[in-house]
Amino acid sequence: MTAIAPLSTYREARADLLAAAEAGGAVLGSHPHPGAAPDGGPLATDVARFGAAPGEADQVVLVLSGVHGVEGHAGSALQRDLIASGRLGALPPRAAVVLVHAANPYGMAWWRRVDAANIDVNRNFV
């Protein structure tokens, strides 16, 4: 298997993750951010769930990317690599994997560790 390289923009990373997740059979959700990307495009935290539906899973693995914003590009590539591996299509019956893409979409898009309010999300997590 060939590793997937990080993409250069938030928009590219998001589009590729969503396309891969949809092709892989994920149930998708999106949580819009009120800000905009440097190119004026929308920002969002996206969720892709593989495997058992909510309430039907005994085991759930949560995989986050982008809490530190700029580091989300590497995390996005790892999430796409996990989808491409085919492992998420062969989960046990009562198991699920939830990918959260760009927990800090502002930081990821603007190549910043902090969010739109200049807060380090990781250090101020509630």
Short mmCIF file of N, CA, C and O in Angstrom, two decimals:
data_model
loop_
_atom_site.label_atom_id
_atom_site.label_comp_id
_atom_site.label_asym_id
_atom_site.label_seq_id
_atom_site.Cartn_x
_atom_site.Cartn_y
_atom_site.Cartn_z
N MET A 1 0.84 -1.17 0.00
CA MET A 1 0.00 0.00 0.00
C MET A 1 0.89 1.24 0.00
O MET A 1 1.86 1.32 0.72
N THR A 2 0.52 2.22 -0.79
CA THR A 2 1.25 3.47 -0.86
C THR A 2 0.62 4.47 0.09
O THR A 2 -0.60 4.65 0.11
N ALA A 3 1.44 5.15 0.89
CA ALA A 3 0.93 6.16 1.81
C ALA A 3 0.40 7.35 1.03
O ALA A 3 0.91 7.69 -0.04
N ILE A 4 -0.63 7.98 1.57
CA ILE A 4 -1.23 9.15 0.94
C ILE A 4 -0.58 10.39 1.52
O ILE A 4 -0.52 10.56 2.73
N ALA A 5 -0.10 11.27 0.66
CA ALA A 5 0.58 12.49 1.11
C ALA A 5 -0.43 13.55 1.53
O ALA A 5 -1.54 13.61 0.99
N PRO A 6 -0.06 14.40 2.51
CA PRO A 6 -0.94 15.50 2.89
C PRO A 6 -1.18 16.43 1.70
O PRO A 6 -0.33 16.60 0.83
N LEU A 7 -2.38 17.00 1.65
CA LEU A 7 -2.71 17.94 0.58
C LEU A 7 -2.36 19.36 1.00
O LEU A 7 -2.21 19.65 2.17
N SER A 8 -2.27 20.25 0.02
CA SER A 8 -1.77 21.58 0.31
C SER A 8 -2.80 22.54 0.88
O SER A 8 -2.44 23.51 1.52
N THR A 9 -4.10 22.32 0.66
CA THR A 9 -5.08 23.25 1.19
C THR A 9 -6.15 22.52 1.98
O THR A 9 -6.41 21.33 1.75
N TYR A 10 -6.80 23.25 2.85
CA TYR A 10 -7.92 22.71 3.62
C TYR A 10 -9.01 22.23 2.67
O TYR A 10 -9.57 21.14 2.84
N ARG A 11 -9.33 23.04 1.66
CA ARG A 11 -10.40 22.69 0.72
C ARG A 11 -10.10 21.35 0.04
O ARG A 11 -10.98 20.50 -0.09
N GLU A 12 -8.87 21.15 -0.42
CA GLU A 12 -8.49 19.89 -1.07
C GLU A 12 -8.59 18.73 -0.09
O GLU A 12 -9.11 17.66 -0.43
N ALA A 13 -8.06 18.93 1.12
CA ALA A 13 -8.09 17.87 2.12
C ALA A 13 -9.52 17.47 2.46
O ALA A 13 -9.86 16.29 2.54
N ARG A 14 -10.37 18.48 2.64
CA ARG A 14 -11.77 18.20 2.98
C ARG A 14 -12.47 17.47 1.84
O ARG A 14 -13.16 16.46 2.06
N ALA A 15 -12.32 17.96 0.62
CA ALA A 15 -12.98 17.34 -0.53
C ALA A 15 -12.54 15.89 -0.70
O ALA A 15 -13.38 15.00 -0.94
N ASP A 16 -11.25 15.64 -0.58
CA ASP A 16 -10.76 14.27 -0.76
C ASP A 16 -11.21 13.35 0.36
O ASP A 16 -11.54 12.19 0.12
N LEU A 17 -11.23 13.85 1.59
CA LEU A 17 -11.69 13.02 2.71
C LEU A 17 -13.16 12.68 2.53
O LEU A 17 -13.56 11.51 2.67
N LEU A 18 -13.99 13.67 2.19
CA LEU A 18 -15.42 13.41 2.02
C LEU A 18 -15.68 12.45 0.86
O LEU A 18 -16.52 11.55 0.97
N ALA A 19 -14.96 12.59 -0.23
CA ALA A 19 -15.12 11.69 -1.37
C ALA A 19 -14.72 10.27 -1.01
O ALA A 19 -15.43 9.31 -1.34
N ALA A 20 -13.60 10.13 -0.31
CA ALA A 20 -13.14 8.80 0.09
C ALA A 20 -14.11 8.15 1.06
O ALA A 20 -14.42 6.97 0.95
N ALA A 21 -14.60 8.94 2.03
CA ALA A 21 -15.52 8.40 3.02
C ALA A 21 -16.84 7.97 2.37
O ALA A 21 -17.37 6.91 2.69
N GLU A 22 -17.34 8.79 1.46
CA GLU A 22 -18.59 8.44 0.78
C GLU A 22 -18.40 7.16 -0.05
O GLU A 22 -19.23 6.26 -0.02
N ALA A 23 -17.29 7.08 -0.78
CA ALA A 23 -17.00 5.89 -1.59
C ALA A 23 -16.83 4.66 -0.70
O ALA A 23 -17.13 3.54 -1.12
N GLY A 24 -16.33 4.88 0.52
CA GLY A 24 -16.12 3.77 1.46
C GLY A 24 -17.37 3.37 2.22
O GLY A 24 -17.32 2.49 3.07
N GLY A 25 -18.50 4.04 1.96
CA GLY A 25 -19.75 3.65 2.59
C GLY A 25 -20.04 4.31 3.93
O GLY A 25 -20.92 3.86 4.66
N ALA A 26 -19.35 5.38 4.25
CA ALA A 26 -19.56 6.05 5.54
C ALA A 26 -20.87 6.82 5.56
O ALA A 26 -21.37 7.26 4.53
N VAL A 27 -21.39 6.99 6.75
CA VAL A 27 -22.49 7.92 6.98
C VAL A 27 -21.83 9.24 7.33
O VAL A 27 -21.01 9.32 8.24
N LEU A 28 -22.17 10.30 6.57
CA LEU A 28 -21.48 11.58 6.71
C LEU A 28 -22.33 12.61 7.44
O LEU A 28 -23.55 12.62 7.33
N GLY A 29 -21.63 13.48 8.17
CA GLY A 29 -22.25 14.61 8.83
C GLY A 29 -21.30 15.78 8.75
O GLY A 29 -20.09 15.60 8.57
N SER A 30 -21.83 16.99 8.87
CA SER A 30 -21.00 18.18 8.77
C SER A 30 -21.49 19.22 9.77
O SER A 30 -22.70 19.39 9.96
N HIS A 31 -20.54 19.89 10.39
CA HIS A 31 -20.83 20.94 11.37
C HIS A 31 -20.16 22.22 10.88
O HIS A 31 -18.96 22.40 11.05
N PRO A 32 -20.94 23.12 10.25
CA PRO A 32 -20.36 24.34 9.67
C PRO A 32 -19.74 25.25 10.72
O PRO A 32 -20.21 25.34 11.85
N HIS A 33 -18.68 25.91 10.33
CA HIS A 33 -17.99 26.91 11.14
C HIS A 33 -18.44 28.27 10.60
O HIS A 33 -18.61 28.43 9.40
N PRO A 34 -18.61 29.27 11.47
CA PRO A 34 -19.10 30.56 10.99
C PRO A 34 -18.08 31.35 10.16
O PRO A 34 -18.46 32.26 9.43
N GLY A 35 -16.82 31.01 10.26
CA GLY A 35 -15.78 31.73 9.53
C GLY A 35 -15.62 31.23 8.11
O GLY A 35 -16.36 30.37 7.63
N ALA A 36 -14.64 31.80 7.43
CA ALA A 36 -14.34 31.41 6.05
C ALA A 36 -12.87 31.05 5.91
O ALA A 36 -12.03 31.52 6.68
N ALA A 37 -12.58 30.24 4.93
CA ALA A 37 -11.20 29.87 4.60
C ALA A 37 -10.52 31.06 3.91
O ALA A 37 -11.19 32.00 3.49
N PRO A 38 -9.21 31.02 3.77
CA PRO A 38 -8.50 32.12 3.10
C PRO A 38 -9.02 32.40 1.69
O PRO A 38 -8.99 33.55 1.24
N ASP A 39 -9.52 31.38 1.01
CA ASP A 39 -10.05 31.58 -0.35
C ASP A 39 -11.52 32.00 -0.34
O ASP A 39 -12.16 32.10 -1.37
N GLY A 40 -12.07 32.25 0.86
CA GLY A 40 -13.46 32.65 0.99
C GLY A 40 -14.44 31.50 1.09
O GLY A 40 -15.63 31.70 1.30
N GLY A 41 -13.93 30.28 0.93
CA GLY A 41 -14.78 29.10 0.98
C GLY A 41 -15.24 28.76 2.38
O GLY A 41 -14.74 29.32 3.37
N PRO A 42 -16.19 27.84 2.48
CA PRO A 42 -16.74 27.47 3.78
C PRO A 42 -15.76 26.64 4.61
O PRO A 42 -14.86 25.99 4.07
N LEU A 43 -15.97 26.67 5.91
CA LEU A 43 -15.23 25.84 6.86
C LEU A 43 -16.22 24.94 7.58
O LEU A 43 -17.36 25.35 7.85
N ALA A 44 -15.79 23.74 7.90
CA ALA A 44 -16.66 22.82 8.63
C ALA A 44 -15.82 21.74 9.29
O ALA A 44 -14.71 21.43 8.84
N THR A 45 -16.37 21.17 10.34
CA THR A 45 -15.83 19.94 10.92
C THR A 45 -16.73 18.83 10.38
O THR A 45 -17.95 18.88 10.56
N ASP A 46 -16.14 17.86 9.71
CA ASP A 46 -16.90 16.78 9.09
C ASP A 46 -16.72 15.49 9.87
O ASP A 46 -15.65 15.25 10.46
N VAL A 47 -17.75 14.68 9.87
CA VAL A 47 -17.75 13.41 10.59
C VAL A 47 -18.12 12.29 9.62
O VAL A 47 -19.10 12.41 8.87
N ALA A 48 -17.34 11.23 9.65
CA ALA A 48 -17.62 10.05 8.82
C ALA A 48 -17.68 8.83 9.74
O ALA A 48 -16.72 8.54 10.46
N ARG A 49 -18.82 8.15 9.74
CA ARG A 49 -18.99 6.98 10.60
C ARG A 49 -19.03 5.73 9.74
O ARG A 49 -19.80 5.64 8.78
N PHE A 50 -18.22 4.77 10.13
CA PHE A 50 -18.16 3.46 9.47
C PHE A 50 -18.61 2.40 10.48
O PHE A 50 -18.31 2.49 11.66
N GLY A 51 -19.29 1.38 9.97
CA GLY A 51 -19.67 0.27 10.84
C GLY A 51 -21.05 0.45 11.44
O GLY A 51 -21.94 1.06 10.85
N ALA A 52 -21.20 -0.06 12.66
CA ALA A 52 -22.50 -0.08 13.33
C ALA A 52 -23.06 1.32 13.54
O ALA A 52 -22.32 2.27 13.79
N ALA A 53 -24.37 1.43 13.45
CA ALA A 53 -25.05 2.71 13.63
C ALA A 53 -25.04 3.12 15.11
O ALA A 53 -24.84 2.28 15.99
N PRO A 54 -25.28 4.40 15.39
CA PRO A 54 -25.37 4.84 16.78
C PRO A 54 -26.42 4.02 17.54
O PRO A 54 -27.50 3.74 17.02
N GLY A 55 -26.07 3.61 18.73
CA GLY A 55 -26.95 2.79 19.54
C GLY A 55 -26.83 1.30 19.29
O GLY A 55 -27.35 0.50 20.04
N GLU A 56 -26.13 0.94 18.21
CA GLU A 56 -25.97 -0.48 17.86
C GLU A 56 -24.54 -0.97 18.05
O GLU A 56 -24.26 -2.14 17.87
N ALA A 57 -23.63 -0.06 18.42
CA ALA A 57 -22.22 -0.43 18.55
C ALA A 57 -21.85 -0.66 20.01
O ALA A 57 -22.23 0.11 20.89
N ASP A 58 -21.12 -1.73 20.27
CA ASP A 58 -20.57 -1.99 21.59
C ASP A 58 -19.18 -1.37 21.73
O ASP A 58 -18.72 -1.11 22.83
N GLN A 59 -18.53 -1.17 20.58
CA GLN A 59 -17.18 -0.60 20.56
C GLN A 59 -17.13 0.48 19.50
O GLN A 59 -17.53 0.25 18.36
N VAL A 60 -16.62 1.66 19.88
CA VAL A 60 -16.49 2.77 18.95
C VAL A 60 -15.10 3.36 19.09
O VAL A 60 -14.66 3.68 20.20
N VAL A 61 -14.40 3.49 17.98
CA VAL A 61 -13.09 4.13 17.96
C VAL A 61 -13.28 5.51 17.34
O VAL A 61 -13.86 5.64 16.26
N LEU A 62 -12.80 6.54 18.03
CA LEU A 62 -12.90 7.92 17.56
C LEU A 62 -11.52 8.38 17.10
O LEU A 62 -10.55 8.29 17.84
N VAL A 63 -11.43 8.85 15.85
CA VAL A 63 -10.16 9.29 15.28
C VAL A 63 -10.30 10.76 14.87
O VAL A 63 -11.02 11.07 13.93
N LEU A 64 -9.62 11.65 15.60
CA LEU A 64 -9.69 13.09 15.34
C LEU A 64 -8.52 13.55 14.50
O LEU A 64 -7.41 13.04 14.63
N SER A 65 -8.76 14.58 13.69
CA SER A 65 -7.67 15.28 13.03
C SER A 65 -7.92 16.78 13.16
O SER A 65 -9.06 17.22 13.29
N GLY A 66 -6.87 17.55 13.16
CA GLY A 66 -6.99 18.99 13.09
C GLY A 66 -7.29 19.73 14.36
O GLY A 66 -7.69 20.88 14.32
N VAL A 67 -7.10 19.12 15.53
CA VAL A 67 -7.30 19.86 16.77
C VAL A 67 -6.30 21.02 16.84
O VAL A 67 -6.64 22.11 17.25
N HIS A 68 -5.09 20.77 16.39
CA HIS A 68 -4.06 21.80 16.37
C HIS A 68 -4.04 22.57 15.06
O HIS A 68 -3.04 23.20 14.72
N GLY A 69 -5.12 22.51 14.33
CA GLY A 69 -5.22 23.30 13.11
C GLY A 69 -4.26 22.85 12.04
O GLY A 69 -4.54 21.93 11.28
N VAL A 70 -3.11 23.49 11.98
CA VAL A 70 -2.13 23.23 10.92
C VAL A 70 -1.73 21.76 10.85
O VAL A 70 -1.44 21.25 9.78
N GLU A 71 -1.74 21.07 11.98
CA GLU A 71 -1.39 19.66 11.99
C GLU A 71 -2.49 18.79 11.38
O GLU A 71 -2.31 17.60 11.17
N GLY A 72 -3.63 19.40 11.09
CA GLY A 72 -4.75 18.67 10.50
C GLY A 72 -4.45 18.13 9.13
O GLY A 72 -5.07 17.15 8.69
N HIS A 73 -3.51 18.73 8.41
CA HIS A 73 -3.18 18.24 7.08
C HIS A 73 -2.58 16.83 7.14
O HIS A 73 -2.95 15.97 6.35
N ALA A 74 -1.72 16.60 8.11
CA ALA A 74 -1.15 15.26 8.28
C ALA A 74 -2.23 14.29 8.77
O ALA A 74 -2.33 13.16 8.28
N GLY A 75 -3.05 14.73 9.71
CA GLY A 75 -4.12 13.88 10.22
C GLY A 75 -5.13 13.52 9.15
O GLY A 75 -5.63 12.40 9.09
N SER A 76 -5.43 14.48 8.28
CA SER A 76 -6.35 14.23 7.17
C SER A 76 -5.79 13.15 6.25
O SER A 76 -6.51 12.25 5.81
N ALA A 77 -4.50 13.24 5.95
CA ALA A 77 -3.86 12.23 5.10
C ALA A 77 -3.91 10.85 5.75
O ALA A 77 -4.17 9.85 5.09
N LEU A 78 -3.73 10.80 7.06
CA LEU A 78 -3.79 9.51 7.77
C LEU A 78 -5.22 8.96 7.75
O LEU A 78 -5.41 7.75 7.61
N GLN A 79 -6.21 9.84 7.90
CA GLN A 79 -7.59 9.36 7.83
C GLN A 79 -7.92 8.83 6.43
O GLN A 79 -8.55 7.78 6.30
N ARG A 80 -7.47 9.52 5.39
CA ARG A 80 -7.69 9.03 4.03
C ARG A 80 -6.97 7.71 3.81
O ARG A 80 -7.48 6.82 3.12
N ASP A 81 -5.78 7.58 4.36
CA ASP A 81 -5.02 6.33 4.25
C ASP A 81 -5.77 5.19 4.94
O ASP A 81 -5.82 4.07 4.41
N LEU A 82 -6.36 5.46 6.09
CA LEU A 82 -7.14 4.44 6.80
C LEU A 82 -8.34 4.00 5.96
O LEU A 82 -8.62 2.81 5.83
N ILE A 83 -9.03 4.95 5.35
CA ILE A 83 -10.16 4.62 4.49
C ILE A 83 -9.68 3.77 3.30
O ILE A 83 -10.27 2.74 2.97
N ALA A 84 -8.59 4.21 2.67
CA ALA A 84 -8.07 3.51 1.49
C ALA A 84 -7.59 2.09 1.81
O ALA A 84 -7.58 1.23 0.93
N SER A 85 -7.24 1.83 3.07
CA SER A 85 -6.76 0.50 3.45
C SER A 85 -7.85 -0.57 3.33
O SER A 85 -7.54 -1.76 3.28
N GLY A 86 -9.11 -0.16 3.33
CA GLY A 86 -10.21 -1.12 3.26
C GLY A 86 -10.61 -1.70 4.61
O GLY A 86 -11.61 -2.42 4.71
N ARG A 87 -9.88 -1.38 5.65
CA ARG A 87 -10.16 -1.95 6.97
C ARG A 87 -11.51 -1.50 7.54
O ARG A 87 -12.11 -2.21 8.33
N LEU A 88 -11.94 -0.30 7.16
CA LEU A 88 -13.19 0.21 7.72
C LEU A 88 -14.42 -0.45 7.11
O LEU A 88 -15.51 -0.36 7.66
N GLY A 89 -14.23 -1.15 6.01
CA GLY A 89 -15.33 -1.89 5.39
C GLY A 89 -15.45 -3.30 5.93
O GLY A 89 -16.37 -4.02 5.55
N ALA A 90 -14.55 -3.69 6.82
CA ALA A 90 -14.54 -5.06 7.35
C ALA A 90 -14.57 -5.05 8.88
O ALA A 90 -13.92 -5.87 9.52
N LEU A 91 -15.34 -4.14 9.46
CA LEU A 91 -15.43 -4.06 10.92
C LEU A 91 -16.32 -5.17 11.46
O LEU A 91 -17.26 -5.60 10.78
N PRO A 92 -16.08 -5.62 12.69
CA PRO A 92 -16.99 -6.59 13.31
C PRO A 92 -18.41 -6.01 13.39
O PRO A 92 -18.59 -4.79 13.38
N PRO A 93 -19.42 -6.86 13.51
CA PRO A 93 -20.81 -6.42 13.45
C PRO A 93 -21.22 -5.31 14.42
O PRO A 93 -22.01 -4.47 14.07
N ARG A 94 -20.72 -5.27 15.63
CA ARG A 94 -21.16 -4.27 16.61
C ARG A 94 -20.05 -3.28 16.92
O ARG A 94 -19.96 -2.77 18.03
N ALA A 95 -19.24 -2.99 15.92
CA ALA A 95 -18.14 -2.03 16.08
C ALA A 95 -18.31 -0.88 15.10
O ALA A 95 -18.93 -1.03 14.05
N ALA A 96 -17.76 0.28 15.47
CA ALA A 96 -17.82 1.45 14.59
C ALA A 96 -16.53 2.24 14.73
O ALA A 96 -15.86 2.20 15.76
N VAL A 97 -16.20 2.95 13.67
CA VAL A 97 -15.09 3.90 13.67
C VAL A 97 -15.65 5.23 13.21
O VAL A 97 -16.34 5.30 12.19
N VAL A 98 -15.39 6.26 13.99
CA VAL A 98 -15.87 7.61 13.68
C VAL A 98 -14.67 8.49 13.42
O VAL A 98 -13.80 8.65 14.29
N LEU A 99 -14.59 9.03 12.20
CA LEU A 99 -13.52 9.95 11.85
C LEU A 99 -14.05 11.38 11.97
O LEU A 99 -15.08 11.72 11.37
N VAL A 100 -13.37 12.21 12.75
CA VAL A 100 -13.71 13.63 12.86
C VAL A 100 -12.61 14.38 12.13
O VAL A 100 -11.45 14.38 12.54
N HIS A 101 -12.99 14.99 11.02
CA HIS A 101 -12.03 15.69 10.15
C HIS A 101 -12.06 17.18 10.44
O HIS A 101 -13.11 17.81 10.38
N ALA A 102 -10.90 17.72 10.78
CA ALA A 102 -10.73 19.16 11.03
C ALA A 102 -11.52 19.63 12.24
O ALA A 102 -12.46 20.43 12.12
N ALA A 103 -11.15 19.15 13.42
CA ALA A 103 -11.79 19.61 14.65
C ALA A 103 -11.63 21.12 14.81
O ALA A 103 -12.46 21.77 15.43
N ASN A 104 -10.56 21.68 14.27
CA ASN A 104 -10.33 23.13 14.25
C ASN A 104 -10.16 23.55 12.79
O ASN A 104 -9.04 23.76 12.31
N PRO A 105 -11.27 23.64 12.04
CA PRO A 105 -11.15 23.92 10.61
C PRO A 105 -10.53 25.28 10.31
O PRO A 105 -9.83 25.43 9.31
N TYR A 106 -10.76 26.27 11.16
CA TYR A 106 -10.16 27.59 10.96
C TYR A 106 -8.64 27.49 10.99
O TYR A 106 -7.95 27.97 10.10
N GLY A 107 -8.12 26.84 12.02
CA GLY A 107 -6.67 26.69 12.14
C GLY A 107 -6.07 25.89 11.00
O GLY A 107 -5.00 26.21 10.49
N MET A 108 -6.78 24.86 10.57
CA MET A 108 -6.29 24.04 9.46
C MET A 108 -6.25 24.86 8.17
O MET A 108 -5.26 24.83 7.44
N ALA A 109 -7.31 25.61 7.90
CA ALA A 109 -7.38 26.39 6.66
C ALA A 109 -6.38 27.54 6.64
O ALA A 109 -5.80 27.85 5.60
N TRP A 110 -6.20 28.17 7.77
CA TRP A 110 -5.33 29.36 7.85
C TRP A 110 -3.91 29.01 8.28
O TRP A 110 -3.09 29.90 8.51
N TRP A 111 -3.58 27.71 8.40
CA TRP A 111 -2.24 27.26 8.79
C TRP A 111 -1.84 27.84 10.14
O TRP A 111 -0.76 28.40 10.31
N ARG A 112 -2.77 27.75 11.11
CA ARG A 112 -2.56 28.26 12.45
C ARG A 112 -2.86 27.15 13.45
O ARG A 112 -3.71 26.30 13.22
N ARG A 113 -2.22 27.18 14.59
CA ARG A 113 -2.51 26.23 15.66
C ARG A 113 -3.80 26.62 16.38
O ARG A 113 -4.50 25.79 16.93
N VAL A 114 -4.13 27.90 16.38
CA VAL A 114 -5.26 28.43 17.14
C VAL A 114 -6.52 28.54 16.28
O VAL A 114 -6.46 28.42 15.06
N ASP A 115 -7.64 28.81 16.95
CA ASP A 115 -8.90 28.98 16.22
C ASP A 115 -9.12 30.45 15.85
O ASP A 115 -8.22 31.28 16.04
N ALA A 116 -10.31 30.79 15.38
CA ALA A 116 -10.60 32.14 14.92
C ALA A 116 -10.51 33.18 16.04
O ALA A 116 -10.28 34.36 15.79
N ALA A 117 -10.67 32.75 17.29
CA ALA A 117 -10.57 33.65 18.44
C ALA A 117 -9.16 33.65 19.03
O ALA A 117 -8.96 34.14 20.14
N ASN A 118 -8.20 33.09 18.31
CA ASN A 118 -6.80 33.02 18.74
C ASN A 118 -6.62 32.15 19.99
O ASN A 118 -5.75 32.40 20.82
N ILE A 119 -7.47 31.13 20.13
CA ILE A 119 -7.41 30.21 21.26
C ILE A 119 -6.85 28.88 20.81
O ILE A 119 -7.27 28.33 19.79
N ASP A 120 -5.93 28.34 21.59
CA ASP A 120 -5.39 27.02 21.33
C ASP A 120 -6.43 26.00 21.82
O ASP A 120 -6.62 25.82 23.03
N VAL A 121 -7.15 25.40 20.90
CA VAL A 121 -8.26 24.49 21.22
C VAL A 121 -7.79 23.34 22.11
O VAL A 121 -8.49 22.94 23.04
N ASN A 122 -6.62 22.81 21.86
CA ASN A 122 -6.12 21.69 22.64
C ASN A 122 -5.87 22.09 24.09
O ASN A 122 -6.16 21.33 25.01
N ARG A 123 -5.35 23.24 24.34
CA ARG A 123 -5.02 23.69 25.70
C ARG A 123 -6.23 24.24 26.44
O ARG A 123 -6.18 24.46 27.63
N ASN A 124 -7.32 24.52 25.74
CA ASN A 124 -8.51 25.08 26.36
C ASN A 124 -9.73 24.20 26.14
O ASN A 124 -10.85 24.66 26.07
N PHE A 125 -9.49 22.93 26.03
CA PHE A 125 -10.56 21.97 25.76
C PHE A 125 -11.45 21.81 27.00
O PHE A 125 -10.96 21.63 28.09
N VAL A 126 -12.75 21.91 26.81
CA VAL A 126 -13.68 21.76 27.93
C VAL A 126 -14.09 20.31 28.03
O VAL A 126 -14.45 19.68 27.10
#
